[in-house]
Coordinates of C-alpha atoms in Angstrom, one line a residue:
Chain J
M28 CA -85.1 -17.2 45.2
S29 CA -84.6 -16.7 41.5
A30 CA -81.1 -16.0 40.1
Q31 CA -82.3 -12.4 39.4
E32 CA -83.4 -12.0 43.0
Q33 CA -80.2 -13.5 44.3
A34 CA -78.2 -11.1 42.2
F35 CA -80.3 -8.2 43.5
L36 CA -79.8 -9.3 47.1
E37 CA -76.0 -9.5 46.6
Y38 CA -76.0 -6.1 44.9
V39 CA -77.8 -4.4 47.9
Q40 CA -75.7 -6.3 50.5
G41 CA -72.6 -5.1 48.7
G42 CA -73.7 -1.5 49.2
G43 CA -75.6 -1.1 45.9
Q44 CA -78.3 1.5 45.7
V45 CA -81.7 1.2 44.1
E46 CA -83.8 3.8 42.4
T47 CA -87.6 3.9 41.9
S48 CA -87.5 2.9 38.3
D49 CA -85.1 0.0 38.8
W50 CA -86.3 -3.6 38.8
M51 CA -86.7 -4.9 42.3
P52 CA -88.0 -8.2 43.9
A53 CA -91.6 -8.1 45.0
E54 CA -90.5 -8.9 48.5
Y55 CA -88.1 -6.1 48.7
R56 CA -90.8 -3.7 47.5
A57 CA -93.3 -5.0 50.0
R58 CA -90.7 -4.7 52.9
L59 CA -89.8 -1.2 51.9
I60 CA -93.4 -0.1 51.7
K61 CA -94.1 -1.6 55.2
F62 CA -91.0 -0.1 56.8
I63 CA -91.3 3.3 55.2
E64 CA -95.0 3.6 55.7
M65 CA -94.6 2.9 59.4
H66 CA -92.0 5.7 59.5
G67 CA -94.5 8.1 57.8
N68 CA -97.2 7.0 60.2
S69 CA -94.9 7.7 63.1
E70 CA -94.1 11.2 61.9
L71 CA -97.8 11.9 61.5
M72 CA -98.9 10.4 64.8
G73 CA -95.9 12.0 66.5
V74 CA -97.5 15.3 65.7
L75 CA -100.4 14.7 68.1
P76 CA -98.7 14.4 71.6
E77 CA -96.9 17.7 71.1
R78 CA -99.7 19.4 69.2
E79 CA -101.7 19.3 72.5
W80 CA -99.1 21.7 73.9
I81 CA -98.9 24.2 71.1
L82 CA -101.7 26.2 72.7
R83 CA -100.1 26.0 76.1
A84 CA -96.5 26.9 75.3
P85 CA -95.4 29.3 78.1
T86 CA -93.4 31.9 76.1
L87 CA -93.5 33.3 72.6
Q88 CA -90.2 31.8 71.8
R89 CA -91.3 28.3 73.0
K90 CA -94.6 28.7 71.1
L91 CA -92.8 29.4 67.9
A92 CA -90.2 26.6 68.3
L93 CA -92.8 24.0 69.2
T94 CA -95.1 24.9 66.4
A95 CA -92.2 24.8 64.0
K96 CA -91.2 21.4 65.3
V97 CA -94.6 19.9 64.9
Q98 CA -94.7 21.5 61.4
D99 CA -91.4 19.8 60.5
E100 CA -92.9 16.5 61.5
V101 CA -95.9 17.0 59.2
G102 CA -93.4 17.9 56.5
H103 CA -91.5 14.7 57.2
A104 CA -94.7 12.7 56.8
Q105 CA -95.2 14.4 53.5
L106 CA -91.7 13.5 52.2
I107 CA -91.9 9.9 53.5
Y108 CA -95.4 9.2 52.2
R109 CA -94.2 10.4 48.8
V110 CA -91.5 7.7 48.8
V111 CA -94.2 5.1 49.7
E112 CA -96.5 6.4 47.0
D113 CA -93.8 6.1 44.4
L114 CA -93.3 2.5 45.4
G115 CA -96.9 1.9 44.6
K116 CA -99.0 2.7 47.7
P117 CA -100.9 6.0 47.5
R118 CA -100.9 8.4 50.4
A119 CA -104.6 8.2 50.8
A120 CA -104.3 4.4 51.2
C121 CA -101.6 4.9 53.8
L122 CA -103.8 7.3 55.8
Q123 CA -106.8 5.0 55.5
D124 CA -104.9 2.0 56.8
L125 CA -103.5 4.1 59.6
I126 CA -106.9 5.3 60.8
D127 CA -108.4 1.8 60.3
G128 CA -105.7 0.5 62.7
K129 CA -104.2 -1.7 59.9
S130 CA -100.7 -0.3 60.0
K131 CA -98.4 0.6 62.9
F132 CA -96.6 3.6 64.3
H133 CA -93.8 4.0 66.9
N134 CA -94.5 3.0 70.5
V135 CA -93.7 6.4 72.0
F136 CA -96.6 8.1 70.2
H137 CA -99.2 6.0 71.9
Y138 CA -98.6 7.7 75.3
P139 CA -100.0 10.8 76.9
T140 CA -98.1 14.0 77.4
K141 CA -98.9 15.1 80.9
S142 CA -96.8 18.2 81.5
W143 CA -94.5 20.7 79.9
G144 CA -91.7 18.5 81.3
D145 CA -92.9 15.8 78.9
V146 CA -92.7 18.3 76.0
G147 CA -89.0 18.8 76.8
V148 CA -88.3 15.2 77.3
I149 CA -89.9 14.3 74.0
A150 CA -88.1 16.9 72.0
W151 CA -84.8 16.0 73.6
L152 CA -84.8 12.3 74.2
V153 CA -87.5 10.9 71.9
D154 CA -86.0 12.9 69.0
A155 CA -82.5 11.8 70.0
A156 CA -83.6 8.2 69.9
A157 CA -85.3 8.8 66.5
I158 CA -82.3 10.6 65.0
I159 CA -80.1 7.6 65.8
S160 CA -82.4 5.3 63.7
Q161 CA -82.8 7.9 61.0
K162 CA -79.1 8.5 60.6
A163 CA -78.6 4.8 60.1
L164 CA -81.1 5.1 57.3
L165 CA -78.8 7.5 55.4
K166 CA -77.2 4.2 54.2
C167 CA -80.4 2.6 53.1
S168 CA -80.2 0.6 49.9
Y169 CA -83.3 2.4 48.6
A170 CA -81.8 5.7 47.5
P171 CA -84.9 7.9 47.4
Y172 CA -85.5 7.1 51.1
A173 CA -81.9 7.6 52.0
R174 CA -81.9 11.0 50.2
I175 CA -84.9 12.5 52.1
M176 CA -83.3 11.3 55.4
K177 CA -80.7 14.0 55.0
K178 CA -83.3 16.8 55.2
I179 CA -85.1 15.0 58.0
C180 CA -82.0 14.5 60.1
W181 CA -81.0 18.1 59.6
E182 CA -84.4 19.3 60.8
E183 CA -84.4 16.9 63.7
S184 CA -81.2 18.3 65.0
F185 CA -83.0 21.6 65.7
H186 CA -85.6 19.6 67.7
I187 CA -83.0 18.3 70.0
L188 CA -81.6 21.8 70.5
H189 CA -85.1 23.0 71.4
G190 CA -85.7 20.1 73.7
R191 CA -82.4 20.5 75.5
D192 CA -83.0 24.2 75.9
V193 CA -86.5 23.5 77.4
I194 CA -85.0 21.0 79.8
L195 CA -82.0 23.1 80.8
T196 CA -84.2 26.1 81.5
M197 CA -86.4 24.1 83.8
M198 CA -83.4 22.4 85.5
N199 CA -82.1 25.9 86.2
G200 CA -85.5 27.0 87.5
T201 CA -87.5 26.3 90.6
D202 CA -87.8 22.9 92.5
E203 CA -91.3 22.5 91.0
Q204 CA -89.9 22.8 87.5
R205 CA -87.1 20.3 88.3
T206 CA -89.7 17.9 89.6
L207 CA -91.7 18.2 86.4
V208 CA -88.6 17.1 84.4
Q209 CA -87.8 14.2 86.7
E210 CA -91.4 13.0 86.6
A211 CA -91.4 13.2 82.8
L212 CA -88.2 11.3 82.6
D213 CA -89.6 8.6 84.9
R214 CA -92.6 8.3 82.6
W215 CA -90.7 8.2 79.3
W216 CA -87.8 6.0 80.3
G217 CA -89.6 2.7 79.7
P218 CA -90.9 3.6 76.3
L219 CA -87.5 5.1 75.3
M220 CA -85.8 1.8 76.2
Q221 CA -88.3 0.0 74.1
F222 CA -88.1 2.4 71.2
H223 CA -85.4 0.7 69.1
G224 CA -87.2 -2.6 69.4
N225 CA -86.3 -6.0 70.9
P226 CA -82.9 -7.4 70.0
I227 CA -83.2 -9.5 66.8
A228 CA -80.3 -11.4 65.4
Q229 CA -79.3 -9.6 62.2
G230 CA -79.7 -12.7 60.1
D231 CA -83.3 -13.0 61.2
D232 CA -84.2 -9.5 60.4
P233 CA -85.3 -9.1 56.7
S234 CA -85.0 -5.3 56.9
F235 CA -81.4 -5.8 57.7
S236 CA -80.8 -8.5 55.0
W237 CA -82.2 -6.2 52.3
R238 CA -80.1 -3.4 53.8
I239 CA -83.2 -1.3 54.3
K240 CA -81.6 -0.6 57.7
S241 CA -78.0 -1.0 58.5
Q242 CA -78.0 -1.1 62.3
S243 CA -79.3 -3.7 64.7
N244 CA -81.9 -2.7 67.3
D245 CA -79.5 -3.2 70.1
E246 CA -76.7 -1.2 68.5
A247 CA -79.1 1.7 68.2
R248 CA -80.0 1.4 71.8
Q249 CA -76.4 1.3 72.9
Q250 CA -75.7 4.3 70.9
F251 CA -78.6 6.2 72.5
L252 CA -77.4 5.3 76.0
D253 CA -73.8 6.2 75.2
G254 CA -74.9 9.6 73.9
Y255 CA -77.5 10.6 76.3
V256 CA -77.2 8.9 79.7
P257 CA -74.2 11.1 80.6
Q258 CA -76.1 14.2 79.5
I259 CA -79.0 13.1 81.7
W260 CA -76.8 12.4 84.7
E261 CA -74.8 15.6 84.5
L262 CA -78.1 17.6 85.1
G263 CA -78.6 15.7 88.4
L264 CA -81.5 13.7 87.0
T265 CA -82.0 10.1 88.0
V266 CA -82.6 7.4 85.4
P267 CA -85.3 5.1 86.8
D268 CA -83.3 1.9 86.3
P269 CA -81.2 0.7 89.2
K270 CA -79.3 -1.7 86.9
L271 CA -78.2 0.9 84.4
R272 CA -74.4 1.1 84.2
K273 CA -71.7 1.2 81.6
D274 CA -69.5 -1.9 81.5
E275 CA -66.4 0.0 80.4
E276 CA -64.4 -3.2 79.6
A277 CA -67.0 -4.6 77.3
D278 CA -67.9 -1.0 76.1
R279 CA -71.6 -1.8 76.6
W280 CA -74.4 -0.5 78.7
E281 CA -76.1 -2.9 81.0
Y282 CA -79.8 -2.2 81.8
S283 CA -82.9 -3.9 83.1
E284 CA -84.7 -5.8 80.4
P285 CA -87.2 -3.5 78.7
D286 CA -90.8 -4.6 78.9
W287 CA -91.2 -6.2 75.5
A288 CA -94.7 -7.3 76.3
E289 CA -95.7 -3.7 76.8
L290 CA -94.1 -2.7 73.5
K291 CA -96.1 -5.4 71.7
H292 CA -99.3 -4.5 73.4
V293 CA -98.9 -0.8 72.7
V294 CA -97.9 -0.9 69.0
T295 CA -100.7 -3.4 68.2
G296 CA -103.1 -0.6 69.1
N297 CA -103.6 -0.8 72.8
G298 CA -101.5 2.1 74.1
P299 CA -103.1 4.5 76.6
R300 CA -103.7 7.1 73.9
T301 CA -103.9 4.9 70.7
K302 CA -107.6 5.0 70.3
G303 CA -108.1 8.6 71.1
R304 CA -105.4 9.8 68.7
L305 CA -106.6 7.6 65.8
Q306 CA -110.1 8.9 66.5
L307 CA -108.8 12.5 66.2
R308 CA -107.2 11.6 62.9
R309 CA -110.4 9.9 61.7
T310 CA -112.6 12.8 62.6
S311 CA -110.3 15.6 61.4
R312 CA -110.0 13.7 58.1
A313 CA -113.7 13.4 57.7
E314 CA -114.3 17.0 58.7
T315 CA -112.0 18.3 56.0
D316 CA -113.0 15.8 53.3
W317 CA -115.0 18.4 51.5
V318 CA -111.9 20.6 51.1
R319 CA -110.0 17.9 49.3
R320 CA -113.0 17.1 47.1
A321 CA -113.5 20.8 46.2
L322 CA -109.8 21.1 45.2
L323 CA -109.7 17.9 43.2
A324 CA -112.9 18.8 41.4
E325 CA -111.2 22.0 40.2
A326 CA -108.0 20.2 39.3
A327 CA -109.8 17.6 37.2
Chain Q
M163 CA -100.5 17.3 40.5
I164 CA -97.1 16.4 41.7
F165 CA -94.3 18.9 41.3
E166 CA -90.6 18.1 41.5
V167 CA -88.6 20.7 43.3
F168 CA -85.0 21.5 42.8
R169 CA -83.3 23.9 45.2
Q170 CA -80.2 26.1 45.0
E171 CA -78.5 26.4 48.4
R172 CA -76.3 29.4 47.6
K173 CA -76.0 31.8 44.7
G174 CA -73.7 30.3 42.1
Q175 CA -74.3 26.6 43.0
S176 CA -76.1 24.1 40.9
F177 CA -79.7 23.3 41.6
Q178 CA -80.2 19.9 43.2
H179 CA -83.3 17.8 43.5
A180 CA -84.9 18.4 46.9
G181 CA -88.1 16.4 46.7
S182 CA -91.7 16.9 45.6
V183 CA -95.0 18.4 46.6
E184 CA -98.5 17.5 45.6
A185 CA -100.8 20.5 44.9
P186 CA -104.1 21.2 43.1
N187 CA -102.4 23.6 40.7
K188 CA -99.3 25.6 39.9
D189 CA -100.0 28.4 42.3
F190 CA -100.5 26.1 45.2
G191 CA -97.4 24.1 44.0
D192 CA -95.3 27.2 44.2
W193 CA -96.5 27.9 47.7
Y194 CA -96.0 24.5 49.0
A195 CA -92.6 24.2 47.4
R196 CA -91.5 27.4 49.1
E197 CA -92.7 26.2 52.5
Q198 CA -91.4 22.7 52.2
Y199 CA -88.0 23.4 50.8
G200 CA -87.2 27.0 51.8
R201 CA -88.8 27.9 55.1
R202 CA -85.6 27.7 57.1
G203 CA -83.7 29.8 54.7
E204 CA -82.0 26.7 53.3
S205 CA -82.5 27.7 49.7
V206 CA -82.0 30.9 47.7
A207 CA -84.0 29.7 44.6
L208 CA -86.2 26.8 43.6
W209 CA -87.2 25.3 40.3
V210 CA -90.7 23.8 40.5
V211 CA -91.4 21.4 37.7
P212 CA -94.5 19.4 37.0
R213 CA -93.5 15.8 37.4
E214 CA -94.7 14.8 33.9
S215 CA -92.2 17.3 32.4
V216 CA -89.2 15.5 33.8
H217 CA -87.9 12.8 31.5
E218 CA -85.4 10.3 32.7
I219 CA -82.7 8.9 30.5
D220 CA -80.6 6.2 32.1
E221 CA -78.9 4.3 29.2
F222 CA -75.6 5.4 28.0
V223 CA -74.1 3.1 25.4
D224 CA -70.4 2.8 25.1
E225 CA -69.9 -0.3 22.9
L226 CA -66.7 0.8 21.2
E227 CA -64.6 2.1 24.1
K228 CA -64.7 5.8 23.7
N229 CA -61.9 6.1 26.2
Y230 CA -60.9 9.6 25.1
H231 CA -63.9 10.7 27.3
R232 CA -62.3 9.1 30.3
V233 CA -59.3 9.5 32.5
D234 CA -58.0 6.0 31.6
G235 CA -57.8 7.1 28.0
Y236 CA -54.7 9.2 29.0
P237 CA -51.8 7.1 30.4
L238 CA -49.7 10.1 31.2
K239 CA -47.7 8.6 34.1
E240 CA -45.6 6.2 32.1
K241 CA -45.0 8.7 29.3
L242 CA -43.9 11.4 31.7
K243 CA -41.5 8.9 33.3
E244 CA -39.9 8.2 30.0
A245 CA -39.8 11.8 29.0
R246 CA -38.0 12.7 32.2
E247 CA -35.5 10.0 31.8
R248 CA -34.7 11.2 28.3
A249 CA -34.3 14.8 29.6
G250 CA -32.2 13.7 32.5
T251 CA -34.5 15.3 35.0
T252 CA -35.6 12.1 36.6
A253 CA -38.5 12.9 38.9
T254 CA -37.6 14.9 42.0
R255 CA -41.3 15.3 42.7
D256 CA -44.2 13.3 41.5
R257 CA -47.0 15.1 40.0
Chain E
M15 CA -101.0 54.6 78.0
S16 CA -99.8 56.5 74.9
E17 CA -101.8 56.5 71.8
R18 CA -98.9 54.8 70.0
A19 CA -98.7 52.0 72.6
Q20 CA -102.4 51.5 72.5
Q21 CA -102.4 51.2 68.7
L22 CA -99.5 48.8 68.7
L23 CA -101.1 46.6 71.3
E24 CA -104.3 46.4 69.3
I25 CA -102.5 45.1 66.3
A26 CA -100.2 42.9 68.4
D27 CA -103.2 41.3 70.1
D28 CA -104.9 40.6 66.8
E29 CA -101.8 39.0 65.4
L30 CA -101.2 37.0 68.6
L31 CA -104.7 35.6 68.9
L32 CA -105.1 34.9 65.2
G33 CA -101.7 33.2 65.2
W34 CA -102.7 31.1 68.2
R35 CA -106.0 30.1 66.6
N36 CA -104.3 29.3 63.2
S37 CA -101.7 27.2 65.0
E38 CA -104.5 24.9 66.1
W39 CA -104.5 23.6 62.5
T40 CA -100.8 22.5 62.8
G41 CA -101.0 18.7 62.5
I42 CA -104.6 18.4 61.4
A43 CA -105.0 20.6 58.3
P44 CA -106.9 19.3 55.2
F45 CA -103.7 17.9 53.7
L46 CA -100.0 17.7 54.5
E47 CA -98.6 20.4 52.2
E48 CA -101.3 22.8 53.5
D49 CA -100.5 21.9 57.0
V50 CA -96.9 23.0 56.6
A51 CA -97.9 26.2 54.8
F52 CA -100.6 27.3 57.2
S53 CA -98.4 26.6 60.1
S54 CA -95.8 29.0 58.7
I55 CA -98.5 31.7 58.5
A56 CA -99.4 31.1 62.1
Q57 CA -95.8 31.4 63.1
N58 CA -95.3 34.6 61.1
E59 CA -98.4 36.1 62.9
I60 CA -96.9 35.3 66.3
G61 CA -93.6 36.7 65.1
H62 CA -95.3 39.9 64.1
A63 CA -97.1 40.1 67.5
R64 CA -93.8 39.7 69.2
A65 CA -92.1 42.5 67.3
L66 CA -95.1 44.8 67.9
Y67 CA -95.2 43.9 71.7
E68 CA -91.5 44.7 71.9
L69 CA -92.0 48.1 70.4
A70 CA -95.0 48.8 72.6
G71 CA -93.2 47.3 75.6
R72 CA -90.4 49.9 75.3
D73 CA -93.0 52.6 76.1
L74 CA -94.7 50.5 78.7
G75 CA -91.7 49.0 80.5
K76 CA -92.7 45.4 79.8
T77 CA -91.3 42.5 77.8
A78 CA -93.1 41.0 74.8
D79 CA -93.9 37.9 76.9
E80 CA -95.3 39.9 79.7
L81 CA -97.6 41.7 77.3
A82 CA -98.6 38.5 75.5
F83 CA -99.4 36.4 78.5
D84 CA -99.5 38.3 81.8
R85 CA -102.5 40.6 81.2
A86 CA -106.0 39.6 82.3
P87 CA -108.3 38.5 79.4
E88 CA -110.4 41.7 79.6
E89 CA -107.3 43.8 79.1
Y90 CA -106.6 42.4 75.6
R91 CA -107.5 44.9 72.8
S92 CA -108.2 42.3 70.2
A93 CA -110.9 42.4 67.5
A94 CA -113.8 40.0 67.8
L95 CA -112.8 38.5 64.4
V96 CA -109.6 36.8 65.8
E97 CA -111.0 35.2 68.9
P98 CA -113.3 32.3 68.0
R99 CA -112.0 28.8 67.7
F100 CA -112.8 27.4 64.2
V101 CA -111.0 24.1 64.1
P102 CA -112.1 21.8 62.4
D103 CA -114.1 24.2 60.1
W104 CA -111.9 25.1 57.2
A105 CA -114.6 27.2 55.6
R106 CA -114.7 29.7 58.4
T107 CA -110.9 29.5 58.8
I108 CA -110.4 30.6 55.2
A109 CA -113.1 33.2 55.3
R110 CA -111.5 34.7 58.4
H111 CA -108.0 34.4 56.9
Y112 CA -109.2 36.3 53.8
L113 CA -111.1 39.0 55.6
Y114 CA -108.4 39.6 58.1
E115 CA -105.6 39.8 55.6
T116 CA -107.5 42.3 53.5
A117 CA -108.3 44.4 56.6
D118 CA -104.8 44.1 57.9
Q119 CA -103.3 45.2 54.6
I120 CA -105.3 48.5 54.9
R121 CA -104.1 49.0 58.4
I122 CA -100.5 48.2 57.6
E123 CA -100.5 50.6 54.6
A124 CA -101.7 53.4 57.0
L125 CA -98.9 52.5 59.5
K126 CA -96.2 52.5 56.8
A127 CA -97.2 56.1 56.1
S128 CA -96.9 57.0 59.8
D129 CA -94.7 59.9 60.9
D130 CA -93.2 57.7 63.6
A131 CA -90.2 56.2 61.9
E132 CA -90.1 53.2 64.2
V133 CA -93.7 52.3 63.6
A134 CA -93.4 52.9 59.8
G135 CA -90.2 50.7 59.7
L136 CA -91.7 47.8 61.5
A137 CA -94.9 48.0 59.4
A138 CA -92.8 47.8 56.3
K139 CA -91.0 44.7 57.6
I140 CA -94.3 43.0 58.6
D141 CA -95.8 43.9 55.2
R142 CA -93.1 42.0 53.4
E143 CA -94.3 38.8 55.0
E144 CA -98.0 39.7 54.8
V145 CA -97.7 39.9 51.0
Y146 CA -97.4 36.1 51.1
H147 CA -100.3 35.7 53.5
R148 CA -102.5 37.6 51.2
M149 CA -101.4 35.5 48.2
H150 CA -102.3 32.4 50.2
A151 CA -105.6 33.8 51.3
E152 CA -106.6 34.9 47.8
M153 CA -105.5 31.6 46.3
W154 CA -107.7 29.7 48.7
L155 CA -110.7 32.0 48.5
E156 CA -110.7 31.9 44.7
R157 CA -110.8 28.1 44.9
L158 CA -113.6 27.9 47.6
V159 CA -115.7 30.9 47.0
G160 CA -118.3 28.9 45.1
E161 CA -118.9 26.7 48.2
P162 CA -122.0 27.7 50.0
R163 CA -120.5 27.2 53.4
V164 CA -117.6 29.6 52.6
R165 CA -120.1 32.2 51.4
E166 CA -122.1 31.8 54.6
A167 CA -118.9 32.2 56.7
L168 CA -118.0 35.4 54.9
V169 CA -121.4 36.9 55.6
E170 CA -121.3 35.7 59.2
L171 CA -117.8 37.2 59.9
W172 CA -118.2 40.4 57.9
P173 CA -119.4 42.6 60.9
K174 CA -116.4 41.3 62.9
A175 CA -114.0 42.0 60.0
L176 CA -115.2 45.6 59.9
G177 CA -114.3 45.8 63.6
V178 CA -110.7 45.1 62.9
L179 CA -110.3 48.6 61.5
G180 CA -111.1 52.0 63.0
D181 CA -114.0 54.1 61.7
D182 CA -111.7 56.0 59.3
L183 CA -110.5 52.9 57.4
R184 CA -113.7 50.9 57.1
P185 CA -114.8 52.5 53.8
L186 CA -111.6 51.2 52.3
L187 CA -112.4 47.6 53.4
R188 CA -116.0 47.9 52.0
E189 CA -114.5 49.1 48.7
R190 CA -111.9 46.4 48.4
L191 CA -114.4 43.7 49.1
A192 CA -117.1 45.1 46.9
A193 CA -116.9 42.2 44.5
L194 CA -118.1 39.8 47.3
D195 CA -121.3 41.8 47.6
L196 CA -121.5 41.6 51.3
P197 CA -124.5 43.1 53.2
E198 CA -124.6 46.5 54.9
V199 CA -124.0 45.7 58.6
E200 CA -123.0 47.4 61.9
P201 CA -119.4 46.6 62.8
V202 CA -118.7 44.6 66.0
E203 CA -116.4 47.0 67.9
R204 CA -113.0 46.0 69.2
G205 CA -112.7 45.1 72.8
K206 CA -116.1 43.4 73.2
H207 CA -114.8 40.0 74.1
S208 CA -116.5 36.7 73.7
G209 CA -116.2 33.9 76.1
E210 CA -113.8 32.3 73.7
L211 CA -111.1 34.7 74.5
A212 CA -111.2 33.8 78.2
E213 CA -111.1 30.1 77.3
L214 CA -108.2 30.5 75.0
W215 CA -106.4 32.7 77.6
E216 CA -106.8 29.9 80.2
K217 CA -105.0 27.5 77.9
M218 CA -102.4 29.9 76.7
T219 CA -101.3 30.8 80.2
V220 CA -101.8 27.5 82.0
V221 CA -98.1 26.4 82.0
R222 CA -96.9 30.0 82.7
R223 CA -99.2 30.4 85.6
S224 CA -98.4 27.0 87.1
V225 CA -95.1 28.2 88.6
P226 CA -95.5 31.9 89.1
G227 CA -92.4 34.0 88.3
A228 CA -90.5 31.0 86.8
T229 CA -88.5 31.2 83.6
W230 CA -89.5 28.8 80.9

């Protein structure tokens, strides 16, 4: 590492913030692009599991809230891809790499949404898990990314409200509705426990060294369990992990080891819905290509 | 075209940079800015500016210590202490 | 059913179904900024439907949700224009958007002049949002009108667009769209449903019907 790079590293580790026009080491730029692009991809792909339910929302209020939530996620993708674009990788290239399977997106968006219970669990718990990671990004060394995270976290907080409301309504409903929620929780618990990633020592995690993120994977998971397991239990729901308990003395949750092989398998393009959802992105992009060309021709 | 968007949260407040939108022209830019940065009622006004119209200046030279522009150019504390002693009103309260 | 309730239901059904159809673009619109914008329009339309159902529901003793979801498909009073599924065809989507907004403006103007203060008041509120929908529709049509597929879509949908309005208001629609030079055609009357409404209704109500009488 050159002296200039070393000085940069110390600067960001000491809490320094970096703007788009500042000099930065090539490795930092590459790490940022990869990290932020995956976040953008996840917002965009995260649209699809819920989008399937926009047409099936059971009341006008739910319809509006769900459509607005999916809309927010598209808006987040727009904000995030702009940050990537300003770092040097255009949005079109990000979308192309995504549909070519060359870049990744979060594990939870590779799974099917089987019932309205899943819609509630996603909005409540998947968004809760996501907001924990995103709040930690408010302290990211790359300032343009940290700044948009404020808007994103603010909007996500509405999603959790929506999700909790959906779940509480169903839990106060019929036995069939309560069963829908429990079944959805059973389906999503594994992916939720994998969501924050396998524990990596902070020293071995370059995103941590460059202070792109400021929280370890396991810290994030502990925070998620701390915040949400009591909320799950108080509704009379069962978390499908017999080992799950809080060690009050150590102030840590104990849990069965998440299935890291599944995580790896899924995010490398082999999830139950990966191919179908990428195919939908590919075809819808092809089918509206003429619109973008028509607009660009006029703009030129 | 990329438009930078500045939003005002409440009347009387200053506009702050909110983010940007990409659009084929100004009319679309206005629409997209309104939707992206105001649809939840979080803004009372927006400034929508083509990115190329924004110029950044980030160098501020101060070679000759123009400390009269800064707080440390005004060492009031010691002077006040001395003045109070001379007046015999030695500080009952610190300002 | 009173004439007022009947009229409110017609407009509400149009707004509901068009909102439902337009919401199918959320997440897959031609580009991200437009995705956000078009989703807001879909949400507004459903919001208008809800307000109209609430007003009609006061006469009919029903809630907005009951009117929106719990009628049989053949009971909907919607126009043929709002029923078909157009995703992923942006040309037809924009043609319908433009034709509908133009027709709807004429209808809303008439309602704003209504002697019924509740109806006129609600129409004025709705119109304040519709102004933006019209701007959006005009902006898009202006950009795409030179595309043959958009022209074809306008011609194809024109008889259904005329069917959005009653006999009395149709001349106004012809007049406002004169510049598009659309052919003389017979309108497709409201209430003649295509199979696409039944298909949409199946989806719209699938969760709601799964546990009858439940709260969601």
